[in-house]
mmCIF file of C-alpha atoms in Angstrom:
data_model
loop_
_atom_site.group_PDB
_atom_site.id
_atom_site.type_symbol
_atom_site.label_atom_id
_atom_site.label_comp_id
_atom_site.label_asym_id
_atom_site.label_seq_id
_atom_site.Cartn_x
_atom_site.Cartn_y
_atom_site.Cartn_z
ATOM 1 C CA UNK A 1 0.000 0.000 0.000
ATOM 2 C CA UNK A 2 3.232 2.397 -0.039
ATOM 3 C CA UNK A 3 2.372 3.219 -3.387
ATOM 4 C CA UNK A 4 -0.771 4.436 -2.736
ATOM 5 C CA UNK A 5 0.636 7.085 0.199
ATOM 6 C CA UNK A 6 3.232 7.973 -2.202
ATOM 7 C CA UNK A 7 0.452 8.469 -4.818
ATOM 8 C CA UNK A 8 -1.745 10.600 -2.720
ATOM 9 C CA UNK A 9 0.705 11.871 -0.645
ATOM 10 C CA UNK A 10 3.300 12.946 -3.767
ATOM 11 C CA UNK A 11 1.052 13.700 -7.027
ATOM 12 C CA UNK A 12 -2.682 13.946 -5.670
ATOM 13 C CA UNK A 13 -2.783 16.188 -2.585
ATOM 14 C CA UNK A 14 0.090 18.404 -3.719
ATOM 15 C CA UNK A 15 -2.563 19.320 -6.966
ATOM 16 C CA UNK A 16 -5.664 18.993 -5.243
ATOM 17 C CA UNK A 17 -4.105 21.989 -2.531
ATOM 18 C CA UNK A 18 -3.087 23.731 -5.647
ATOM 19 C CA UNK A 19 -6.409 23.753 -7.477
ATOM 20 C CA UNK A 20 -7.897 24.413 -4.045
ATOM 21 C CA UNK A 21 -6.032 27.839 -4.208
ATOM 22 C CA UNK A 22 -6.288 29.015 -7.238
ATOM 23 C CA UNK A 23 -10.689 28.176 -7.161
ATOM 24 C CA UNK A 24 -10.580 30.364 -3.704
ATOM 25 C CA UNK A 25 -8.723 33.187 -5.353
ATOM 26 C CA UNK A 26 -10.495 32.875 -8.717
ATOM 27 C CA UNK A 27 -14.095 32.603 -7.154
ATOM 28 C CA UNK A 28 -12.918 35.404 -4.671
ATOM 29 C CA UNK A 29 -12.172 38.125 -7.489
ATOM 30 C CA UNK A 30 -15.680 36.730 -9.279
ATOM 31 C CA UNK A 31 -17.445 37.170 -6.626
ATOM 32 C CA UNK A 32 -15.964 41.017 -5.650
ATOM 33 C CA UNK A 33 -16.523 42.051 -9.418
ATOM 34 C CA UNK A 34 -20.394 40.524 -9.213
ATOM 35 C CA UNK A 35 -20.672 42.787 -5.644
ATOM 36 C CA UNK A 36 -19.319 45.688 -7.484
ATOM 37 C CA UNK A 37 -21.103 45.535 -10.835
ATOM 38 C CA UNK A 38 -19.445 43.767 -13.125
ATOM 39 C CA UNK A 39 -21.686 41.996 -14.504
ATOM 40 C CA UNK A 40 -24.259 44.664 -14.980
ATOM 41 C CA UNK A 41 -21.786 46.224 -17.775
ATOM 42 C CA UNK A 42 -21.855 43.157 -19.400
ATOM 43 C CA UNK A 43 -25.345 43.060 -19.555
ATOM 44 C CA UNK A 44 -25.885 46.829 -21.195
ATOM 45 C CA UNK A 45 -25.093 45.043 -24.285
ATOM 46 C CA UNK A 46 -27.809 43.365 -24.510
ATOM 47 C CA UNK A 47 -29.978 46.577 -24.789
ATOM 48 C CA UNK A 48 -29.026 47.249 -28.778
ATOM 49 C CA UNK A 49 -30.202 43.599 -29.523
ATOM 50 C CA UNK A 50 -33.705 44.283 -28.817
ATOM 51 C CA UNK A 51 -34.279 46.473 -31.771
ATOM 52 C CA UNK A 52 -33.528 44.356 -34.358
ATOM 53 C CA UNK A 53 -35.301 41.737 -32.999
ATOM 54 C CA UNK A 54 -38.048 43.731 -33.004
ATOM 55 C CA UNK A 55 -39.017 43.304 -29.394
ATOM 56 C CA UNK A 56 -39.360 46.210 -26.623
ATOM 57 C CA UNK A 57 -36.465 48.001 -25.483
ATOM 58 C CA UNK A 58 -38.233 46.658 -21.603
ATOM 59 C CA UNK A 59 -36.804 43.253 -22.817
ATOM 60 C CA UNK A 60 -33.351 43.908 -22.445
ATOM 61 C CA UNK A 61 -34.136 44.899 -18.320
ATOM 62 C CA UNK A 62 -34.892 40.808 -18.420
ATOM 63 C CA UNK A 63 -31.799 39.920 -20.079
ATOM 64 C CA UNK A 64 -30.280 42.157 -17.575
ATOM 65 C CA UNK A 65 -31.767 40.756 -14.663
ATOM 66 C CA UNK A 66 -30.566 37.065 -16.096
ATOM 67 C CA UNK A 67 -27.150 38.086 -15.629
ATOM 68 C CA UNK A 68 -27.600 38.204 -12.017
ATOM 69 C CA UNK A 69 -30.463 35.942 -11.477
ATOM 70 C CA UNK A 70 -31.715 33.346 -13.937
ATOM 71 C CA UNK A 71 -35.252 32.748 -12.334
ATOM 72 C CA UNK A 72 -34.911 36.758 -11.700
ATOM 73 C CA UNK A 73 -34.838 36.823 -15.581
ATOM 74 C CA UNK A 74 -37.380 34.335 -16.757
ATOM 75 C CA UNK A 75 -40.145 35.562 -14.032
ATOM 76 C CA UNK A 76 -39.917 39.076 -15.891
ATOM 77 C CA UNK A 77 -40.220 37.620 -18.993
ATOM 78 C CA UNK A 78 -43.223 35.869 -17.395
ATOM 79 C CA UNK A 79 -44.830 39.195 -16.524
ATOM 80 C CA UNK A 80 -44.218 40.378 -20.350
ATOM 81 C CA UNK A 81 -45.983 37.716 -21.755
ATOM 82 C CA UNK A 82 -48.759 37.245 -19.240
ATOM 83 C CA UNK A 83 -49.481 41.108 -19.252
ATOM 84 C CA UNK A 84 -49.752 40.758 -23.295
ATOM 85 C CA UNK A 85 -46.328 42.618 -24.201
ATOM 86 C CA UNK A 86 -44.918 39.581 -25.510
ATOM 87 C CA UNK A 87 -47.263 36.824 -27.396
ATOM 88 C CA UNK A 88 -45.523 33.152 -27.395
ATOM 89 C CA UNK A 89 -43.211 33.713 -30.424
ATOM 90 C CA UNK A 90 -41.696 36.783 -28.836
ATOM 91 C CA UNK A 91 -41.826 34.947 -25.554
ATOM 92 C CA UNK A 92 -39.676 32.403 -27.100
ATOM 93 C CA UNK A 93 -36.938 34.561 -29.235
ATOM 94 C CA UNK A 94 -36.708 36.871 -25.848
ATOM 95 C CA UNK A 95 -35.853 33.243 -24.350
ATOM 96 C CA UNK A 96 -33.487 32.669 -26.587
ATOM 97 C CA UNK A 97 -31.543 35.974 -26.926
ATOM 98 C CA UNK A 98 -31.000 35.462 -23.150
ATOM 99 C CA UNK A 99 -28.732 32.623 -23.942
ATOM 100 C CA UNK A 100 -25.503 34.214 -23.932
ATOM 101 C CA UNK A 101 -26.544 36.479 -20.590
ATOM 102 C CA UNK A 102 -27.340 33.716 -18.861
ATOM 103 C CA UNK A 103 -24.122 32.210 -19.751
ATOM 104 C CA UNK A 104 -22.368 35.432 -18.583
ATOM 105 C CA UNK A 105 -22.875 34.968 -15.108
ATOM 106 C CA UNK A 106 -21.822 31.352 -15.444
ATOM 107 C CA UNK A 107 -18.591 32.667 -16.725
ATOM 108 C CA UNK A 108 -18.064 34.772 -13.327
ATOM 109 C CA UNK A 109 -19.344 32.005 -11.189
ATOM 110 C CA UNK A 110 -17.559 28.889 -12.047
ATOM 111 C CA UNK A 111 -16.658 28.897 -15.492
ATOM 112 C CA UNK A 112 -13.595 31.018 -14.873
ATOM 113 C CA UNK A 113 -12.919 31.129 -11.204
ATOM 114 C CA UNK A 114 -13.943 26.976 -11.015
ATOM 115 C CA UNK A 115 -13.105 24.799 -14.579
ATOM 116 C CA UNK A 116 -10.293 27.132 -15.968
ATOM 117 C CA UNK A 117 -7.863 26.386 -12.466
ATOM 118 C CA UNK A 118 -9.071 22.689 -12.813
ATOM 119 C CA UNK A 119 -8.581 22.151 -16.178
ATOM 120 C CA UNK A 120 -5.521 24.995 -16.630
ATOM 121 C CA UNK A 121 -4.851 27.716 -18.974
ATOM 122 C CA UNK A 122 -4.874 26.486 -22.048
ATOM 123 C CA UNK A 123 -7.855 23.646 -21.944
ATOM 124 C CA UNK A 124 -9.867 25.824 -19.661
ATOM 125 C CA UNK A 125 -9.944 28.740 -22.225
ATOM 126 C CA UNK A 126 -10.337 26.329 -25.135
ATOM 127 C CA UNK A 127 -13.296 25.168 -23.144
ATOM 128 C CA UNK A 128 -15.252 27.939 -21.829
ATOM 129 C CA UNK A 129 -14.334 30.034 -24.844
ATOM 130 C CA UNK A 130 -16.135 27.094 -26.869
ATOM 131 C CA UNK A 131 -19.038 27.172 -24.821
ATOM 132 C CA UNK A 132 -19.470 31.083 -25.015
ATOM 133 C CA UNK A 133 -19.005 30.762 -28.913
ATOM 134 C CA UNK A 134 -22.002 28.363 -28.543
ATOM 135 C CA UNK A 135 -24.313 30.428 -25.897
ATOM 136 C CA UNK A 136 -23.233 34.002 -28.368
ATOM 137 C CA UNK A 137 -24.662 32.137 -31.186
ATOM 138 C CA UNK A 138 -27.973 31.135 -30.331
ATOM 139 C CA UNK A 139 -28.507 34.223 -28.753
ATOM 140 C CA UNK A 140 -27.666 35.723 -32.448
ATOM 141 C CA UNK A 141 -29.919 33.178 -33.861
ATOM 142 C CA UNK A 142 -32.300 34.847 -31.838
ATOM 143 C CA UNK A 143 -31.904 38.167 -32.800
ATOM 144 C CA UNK A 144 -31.961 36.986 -36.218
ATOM 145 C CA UNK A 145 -35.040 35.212 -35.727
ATOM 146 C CA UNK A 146 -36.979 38.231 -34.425
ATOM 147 C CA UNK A 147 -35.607 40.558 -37.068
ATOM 148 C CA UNK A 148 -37.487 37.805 -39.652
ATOM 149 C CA UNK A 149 -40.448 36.744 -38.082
ATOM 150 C CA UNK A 150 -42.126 39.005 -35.115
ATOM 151 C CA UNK A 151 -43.871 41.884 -36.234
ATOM 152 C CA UNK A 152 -46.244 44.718 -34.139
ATOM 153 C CA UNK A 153 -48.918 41.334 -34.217
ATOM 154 C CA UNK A 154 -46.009 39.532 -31.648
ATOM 155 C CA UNK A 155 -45.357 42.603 -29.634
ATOM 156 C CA UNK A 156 -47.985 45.313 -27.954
ATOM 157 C CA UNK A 157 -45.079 47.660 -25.987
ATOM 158 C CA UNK A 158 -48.269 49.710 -24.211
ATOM 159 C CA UNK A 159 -48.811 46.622 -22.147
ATOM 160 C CA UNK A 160 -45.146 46.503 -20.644
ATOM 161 C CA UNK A 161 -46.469 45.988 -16.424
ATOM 162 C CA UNK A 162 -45.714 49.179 -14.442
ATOM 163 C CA UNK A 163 -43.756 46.984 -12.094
ATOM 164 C CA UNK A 164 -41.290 45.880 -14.224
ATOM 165 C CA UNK A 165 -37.900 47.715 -13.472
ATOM 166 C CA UNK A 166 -34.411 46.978 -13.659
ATOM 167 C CA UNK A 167 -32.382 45.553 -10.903
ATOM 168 C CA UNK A 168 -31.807 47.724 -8.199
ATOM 169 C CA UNK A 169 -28.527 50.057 -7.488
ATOM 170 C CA UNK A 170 -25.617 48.055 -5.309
ATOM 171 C CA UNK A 171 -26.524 50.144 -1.842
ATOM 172 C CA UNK A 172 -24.836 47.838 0.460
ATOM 173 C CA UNK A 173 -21.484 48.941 1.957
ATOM 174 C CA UNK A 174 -17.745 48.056 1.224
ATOM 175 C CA UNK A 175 -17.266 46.253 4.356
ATOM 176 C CA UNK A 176 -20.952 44.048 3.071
ATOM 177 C CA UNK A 177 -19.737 43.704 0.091
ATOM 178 C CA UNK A 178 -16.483 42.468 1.047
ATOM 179 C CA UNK A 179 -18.050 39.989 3.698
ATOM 180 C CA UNK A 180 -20.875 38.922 0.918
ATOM 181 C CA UNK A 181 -17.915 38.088 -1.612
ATOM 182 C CA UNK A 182 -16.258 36.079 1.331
ATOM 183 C CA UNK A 183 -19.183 34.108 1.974
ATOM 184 C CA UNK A 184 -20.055 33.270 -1.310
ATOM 185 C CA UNK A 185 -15.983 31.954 -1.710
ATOM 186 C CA UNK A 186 -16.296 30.307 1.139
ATOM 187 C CA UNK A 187 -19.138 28.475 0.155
ATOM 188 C CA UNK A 188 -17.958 27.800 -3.275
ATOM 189 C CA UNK A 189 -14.810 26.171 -1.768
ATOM 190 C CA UNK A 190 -16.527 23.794 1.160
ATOM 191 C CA UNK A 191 -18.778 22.473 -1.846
ATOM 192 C CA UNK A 192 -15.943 21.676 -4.338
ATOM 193 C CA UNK A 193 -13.666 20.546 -2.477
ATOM 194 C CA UNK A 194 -14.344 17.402 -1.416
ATOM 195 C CA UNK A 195 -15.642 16.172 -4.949
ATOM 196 C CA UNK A 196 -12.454 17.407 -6.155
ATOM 197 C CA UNK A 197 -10.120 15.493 -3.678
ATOM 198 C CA UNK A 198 -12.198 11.794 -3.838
ATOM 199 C CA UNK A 199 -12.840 12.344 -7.848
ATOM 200 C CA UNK A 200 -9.225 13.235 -8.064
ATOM 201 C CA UNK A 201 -7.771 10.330 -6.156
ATOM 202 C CA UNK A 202 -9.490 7.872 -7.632
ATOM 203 C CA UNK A 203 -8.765 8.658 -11.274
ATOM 204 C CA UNK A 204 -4.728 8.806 -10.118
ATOM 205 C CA UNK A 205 -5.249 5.655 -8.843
ATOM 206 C CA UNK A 206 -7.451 4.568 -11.824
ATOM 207 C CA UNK A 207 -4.844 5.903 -14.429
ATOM 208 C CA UNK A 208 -1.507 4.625 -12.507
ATOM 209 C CA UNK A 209 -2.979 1.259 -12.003
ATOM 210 C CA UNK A 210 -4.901 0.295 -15.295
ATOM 211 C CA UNK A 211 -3.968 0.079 -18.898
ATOM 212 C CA UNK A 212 -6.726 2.625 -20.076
ATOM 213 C CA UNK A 213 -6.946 1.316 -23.373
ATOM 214 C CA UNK A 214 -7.594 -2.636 -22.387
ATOM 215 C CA UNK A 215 -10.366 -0.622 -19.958
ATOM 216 C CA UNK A 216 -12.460 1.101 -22.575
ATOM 217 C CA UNK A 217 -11.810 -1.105 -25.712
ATOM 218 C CA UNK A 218 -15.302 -2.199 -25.296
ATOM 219 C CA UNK A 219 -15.964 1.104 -26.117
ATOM 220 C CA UNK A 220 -13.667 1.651 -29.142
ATOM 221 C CA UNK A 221 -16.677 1.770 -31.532
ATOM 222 C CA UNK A 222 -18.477 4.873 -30.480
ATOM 223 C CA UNK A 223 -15.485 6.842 -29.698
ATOM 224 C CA UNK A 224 -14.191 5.643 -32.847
ATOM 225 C CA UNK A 225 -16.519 7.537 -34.799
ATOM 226 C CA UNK A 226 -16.143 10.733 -33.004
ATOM 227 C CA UNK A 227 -12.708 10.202 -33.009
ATOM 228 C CA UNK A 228 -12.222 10.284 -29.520
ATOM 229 C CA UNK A 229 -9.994 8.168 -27.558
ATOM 230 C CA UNK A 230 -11.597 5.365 -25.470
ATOM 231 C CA UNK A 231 -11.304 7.126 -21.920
ATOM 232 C CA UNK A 232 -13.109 9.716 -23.038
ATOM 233 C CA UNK A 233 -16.281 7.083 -22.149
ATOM 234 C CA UNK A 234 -15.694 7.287 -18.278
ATOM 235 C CA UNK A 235 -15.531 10.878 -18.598
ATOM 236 C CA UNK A 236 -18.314 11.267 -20.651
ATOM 237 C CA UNK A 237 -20.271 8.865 -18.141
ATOM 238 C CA UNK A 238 -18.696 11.348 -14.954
ATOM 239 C CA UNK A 239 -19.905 14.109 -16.782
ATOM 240 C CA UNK A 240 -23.619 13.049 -16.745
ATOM 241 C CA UNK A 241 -23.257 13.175 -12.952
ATOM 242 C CA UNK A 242 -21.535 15.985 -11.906
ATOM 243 C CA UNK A 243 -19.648 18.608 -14.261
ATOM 244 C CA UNK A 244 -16.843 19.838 -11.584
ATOM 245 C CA UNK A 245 -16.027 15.756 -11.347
ATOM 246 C CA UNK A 246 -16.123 15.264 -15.101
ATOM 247 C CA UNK A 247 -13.414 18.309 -15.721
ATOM 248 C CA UNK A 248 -11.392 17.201 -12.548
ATOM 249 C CA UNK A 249 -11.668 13.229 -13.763
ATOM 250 C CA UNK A 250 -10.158 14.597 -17.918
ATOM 251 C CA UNK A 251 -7.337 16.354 -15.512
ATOM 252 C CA UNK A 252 -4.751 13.351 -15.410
ATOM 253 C CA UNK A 253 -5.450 12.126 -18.562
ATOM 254 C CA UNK A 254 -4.950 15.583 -20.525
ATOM 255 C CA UNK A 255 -0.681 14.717 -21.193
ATOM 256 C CA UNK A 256 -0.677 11.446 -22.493
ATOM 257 C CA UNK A 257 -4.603 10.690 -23.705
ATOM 258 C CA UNK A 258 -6.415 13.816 -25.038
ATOM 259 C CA UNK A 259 -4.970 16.936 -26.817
ATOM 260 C CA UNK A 260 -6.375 19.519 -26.165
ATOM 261 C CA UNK A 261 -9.092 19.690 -28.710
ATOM 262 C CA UNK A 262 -9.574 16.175 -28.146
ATOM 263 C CA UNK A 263 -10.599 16.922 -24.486
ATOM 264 C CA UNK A 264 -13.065 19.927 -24.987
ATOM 265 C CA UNK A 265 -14.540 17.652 -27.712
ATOM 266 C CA UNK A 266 -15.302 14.901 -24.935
ATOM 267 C CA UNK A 267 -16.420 17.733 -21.927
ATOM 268 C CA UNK A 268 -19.157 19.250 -24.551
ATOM 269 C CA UNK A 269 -20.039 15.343 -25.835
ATOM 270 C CA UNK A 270 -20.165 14.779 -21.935
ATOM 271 C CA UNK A 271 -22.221 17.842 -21.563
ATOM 272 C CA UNK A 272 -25.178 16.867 -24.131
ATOM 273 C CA UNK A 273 -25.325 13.884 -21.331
ATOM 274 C CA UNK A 274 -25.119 16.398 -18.276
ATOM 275 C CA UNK A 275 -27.500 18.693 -19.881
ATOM 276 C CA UNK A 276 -29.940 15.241 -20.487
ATOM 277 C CA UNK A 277 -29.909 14.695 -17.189
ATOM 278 C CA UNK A 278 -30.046 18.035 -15.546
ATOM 279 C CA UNK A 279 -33.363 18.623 -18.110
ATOM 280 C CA UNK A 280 -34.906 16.378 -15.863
ATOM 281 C CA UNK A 281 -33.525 16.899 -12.514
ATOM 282 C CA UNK A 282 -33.838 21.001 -12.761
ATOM 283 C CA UNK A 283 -35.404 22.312 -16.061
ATOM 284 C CA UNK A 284 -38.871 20.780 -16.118
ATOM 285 C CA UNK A 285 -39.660 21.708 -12.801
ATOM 286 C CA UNK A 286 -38.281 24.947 -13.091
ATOM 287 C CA UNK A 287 -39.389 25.581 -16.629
ATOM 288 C CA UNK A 288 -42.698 24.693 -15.749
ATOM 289 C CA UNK A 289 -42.881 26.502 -12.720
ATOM 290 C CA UNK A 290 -42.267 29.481 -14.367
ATOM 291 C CA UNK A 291 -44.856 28.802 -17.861
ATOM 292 C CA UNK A 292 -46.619 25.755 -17.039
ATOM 293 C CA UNK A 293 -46.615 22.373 -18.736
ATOM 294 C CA UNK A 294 -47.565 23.465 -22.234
ATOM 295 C CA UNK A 295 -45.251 26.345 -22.881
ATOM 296 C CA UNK A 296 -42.596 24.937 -20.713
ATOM 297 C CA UNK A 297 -42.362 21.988 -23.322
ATOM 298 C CA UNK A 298 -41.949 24.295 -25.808
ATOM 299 C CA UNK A 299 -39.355 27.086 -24.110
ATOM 300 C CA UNK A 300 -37.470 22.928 -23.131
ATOM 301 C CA UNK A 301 -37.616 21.906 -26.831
ATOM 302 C CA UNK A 302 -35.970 25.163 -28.153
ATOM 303 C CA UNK A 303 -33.732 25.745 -25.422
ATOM 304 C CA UNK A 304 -32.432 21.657 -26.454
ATOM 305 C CA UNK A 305 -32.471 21.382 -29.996
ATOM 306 C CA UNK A 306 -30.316 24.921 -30.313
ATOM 307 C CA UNK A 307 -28.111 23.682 -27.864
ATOM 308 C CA UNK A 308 -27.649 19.878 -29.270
ATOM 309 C CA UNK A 309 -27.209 21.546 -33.017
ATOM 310 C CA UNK A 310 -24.523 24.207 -31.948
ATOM 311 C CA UNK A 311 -22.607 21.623 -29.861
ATOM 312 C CA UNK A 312 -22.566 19.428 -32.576
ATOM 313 C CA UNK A 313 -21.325 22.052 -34.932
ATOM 314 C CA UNK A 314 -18.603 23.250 -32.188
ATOM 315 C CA UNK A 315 -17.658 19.110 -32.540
ATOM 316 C CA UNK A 316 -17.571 19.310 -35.719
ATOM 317 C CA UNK A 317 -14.841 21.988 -36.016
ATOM 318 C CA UNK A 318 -13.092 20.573 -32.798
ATOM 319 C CA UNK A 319 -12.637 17.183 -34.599
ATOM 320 C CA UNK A 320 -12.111 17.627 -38.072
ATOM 321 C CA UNK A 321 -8.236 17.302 -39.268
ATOM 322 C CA UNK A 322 -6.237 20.578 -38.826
#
């Protein structure tokens, strides 16, 4: 059992401290720029995308509002379309404009200070800039799909609800803001680490013990056709559990298995799985909390089949020869 002390003791805990470090200070500058506005900069661009669309300049408070607060976001697009400012076509390309502002406050909340430290520099940035590419386009396909087929019919901007307003000013103190941003680290930290220390360990062990390729040769056929490498089937399968333990579980296989492409290719592959399951651990109740069974299918369907076609298209380029 030596070997095993050495292992943890000498390759895993050594990374797992270092990870640990850079997620605190990463999620600890994310967090400071979300209590002092960041993201609400980000989110003024989403104000010149409403008028080709042809939707109400009041639509890009909601896209806003997503930024900070998905369910924020969707319950004002609620309000639009139940007070009559937005029928269910405009309900839908408002939805899907949102995209890439709802993906913005991913970016400041685990994308960058979370995956990029786990996954380092160069894969990280491969990876979320992928996945932005993806979000920005949909949200375009959006815009392009308003410009095309909503007209005054779609949209009556004299119905916008009084009570709809943008998010409030930041009125809290430095010292609150400071503590808030601590908290939220804090938190961040207690609930990754431990997935990241057991997933971690047991893929060193997995990796240093086991000829990969005699492991997953049952799966040589699939992979084979998206011409990934066998291993990427336990990641994919890690994936469809938990996304921190899918990136951290790629981590030791990224110098000798995966190039870089090769990798991203199997984290978005893994995340059509994730995304499967999360649709229904999370989406259908939430999605038809928020419009009920019948629209909620639809606003599901959309939000899927743009996401499946773009990742597919992002393979696509990621896998084809260079």
């Amino acid at each position: 059992m030596q070997w095993l002390v050495d292992l943890l003791l000498g390759t895993v805990v050594p990374r797992v401290a270092k990870i640990t470090l850079f997620i605190a200070l990463g999620v600890g500058l994310a967090n400071l720029a979300i209590e002092f506005g960041a993201v609400r900069y980000i989110a003024g661009l989403a104000a010149p995308l409403t008028g080709p669309a042809n939707l109400p300049r009041e639509v890009g408070t909601a896209i806003l509002t997503t930024t900070a607060s998905t369910t924020a976001g969707y319950g004002m697009l609620a309000e639009f379309r139940e007070s009559g400012t937005l029928d269910d076509r405009a309900t839908l390309v408002a939805i899907t404009i949102n995209t890439f502002f709802g993906f913005v406050q991913h970016i400041f909340t685990f994308y960058a200070p979370v995956l990029i430290p786990i996954l380092g520099l160069e894969v990280g940035l491969l990876y979320v800039g992928t996945r932005a590419a993806i979000a920005l386009a949909i949200t375009v396909v959006g815009v392009i799909g308003g410009a095309f087929l909503l007209s005054e019919e779609n949209v009556d901007a004299v119905a916008v609800p009084d009570d709809v307003e943008p998010p409030d000013p930041e009125e809290s103190t430095l010292p609150e803001k400071l503590r808030s941003a601590a908290d939220s680290t804090r938190s961040k930290v207690v609930d990754v680490l431990p997935r990241l220390l057991v997933v971690y360990a047991l893929v060193s062990v997995l990796t240093a013990r086991t000829d990969l390729r005699e492991l997953t040769a049952v799966a040589e056929p699939l992979t084979t056709v998206l011409g990934l490498p066998g291993a990427a089937i336990p990641v994919i399968a890690t994936f469809a559990f938990d996304t921190t333990s899918g990136a951290v579980a790629i981590v030791p296989l990224l110098e000798n298995t995966f190039t870089p492409r090769e990798a991203v290719a199997t984290m978005l592959v893994g995340g059509i799985v994730s995304f499967t399951v999360s649709t229904f651990k999370r989406s259908i109740p939430f999605q038809y909390g928020i419009w009920g069974s019948e629209f909620g299918s639809k606003v599901i369907a959309v939000n899927t089949g743009l996401k499946v076609v773009f990742i597919a298209l992002a393979l696509t380029v990621l896998l084809s020869p260079l």
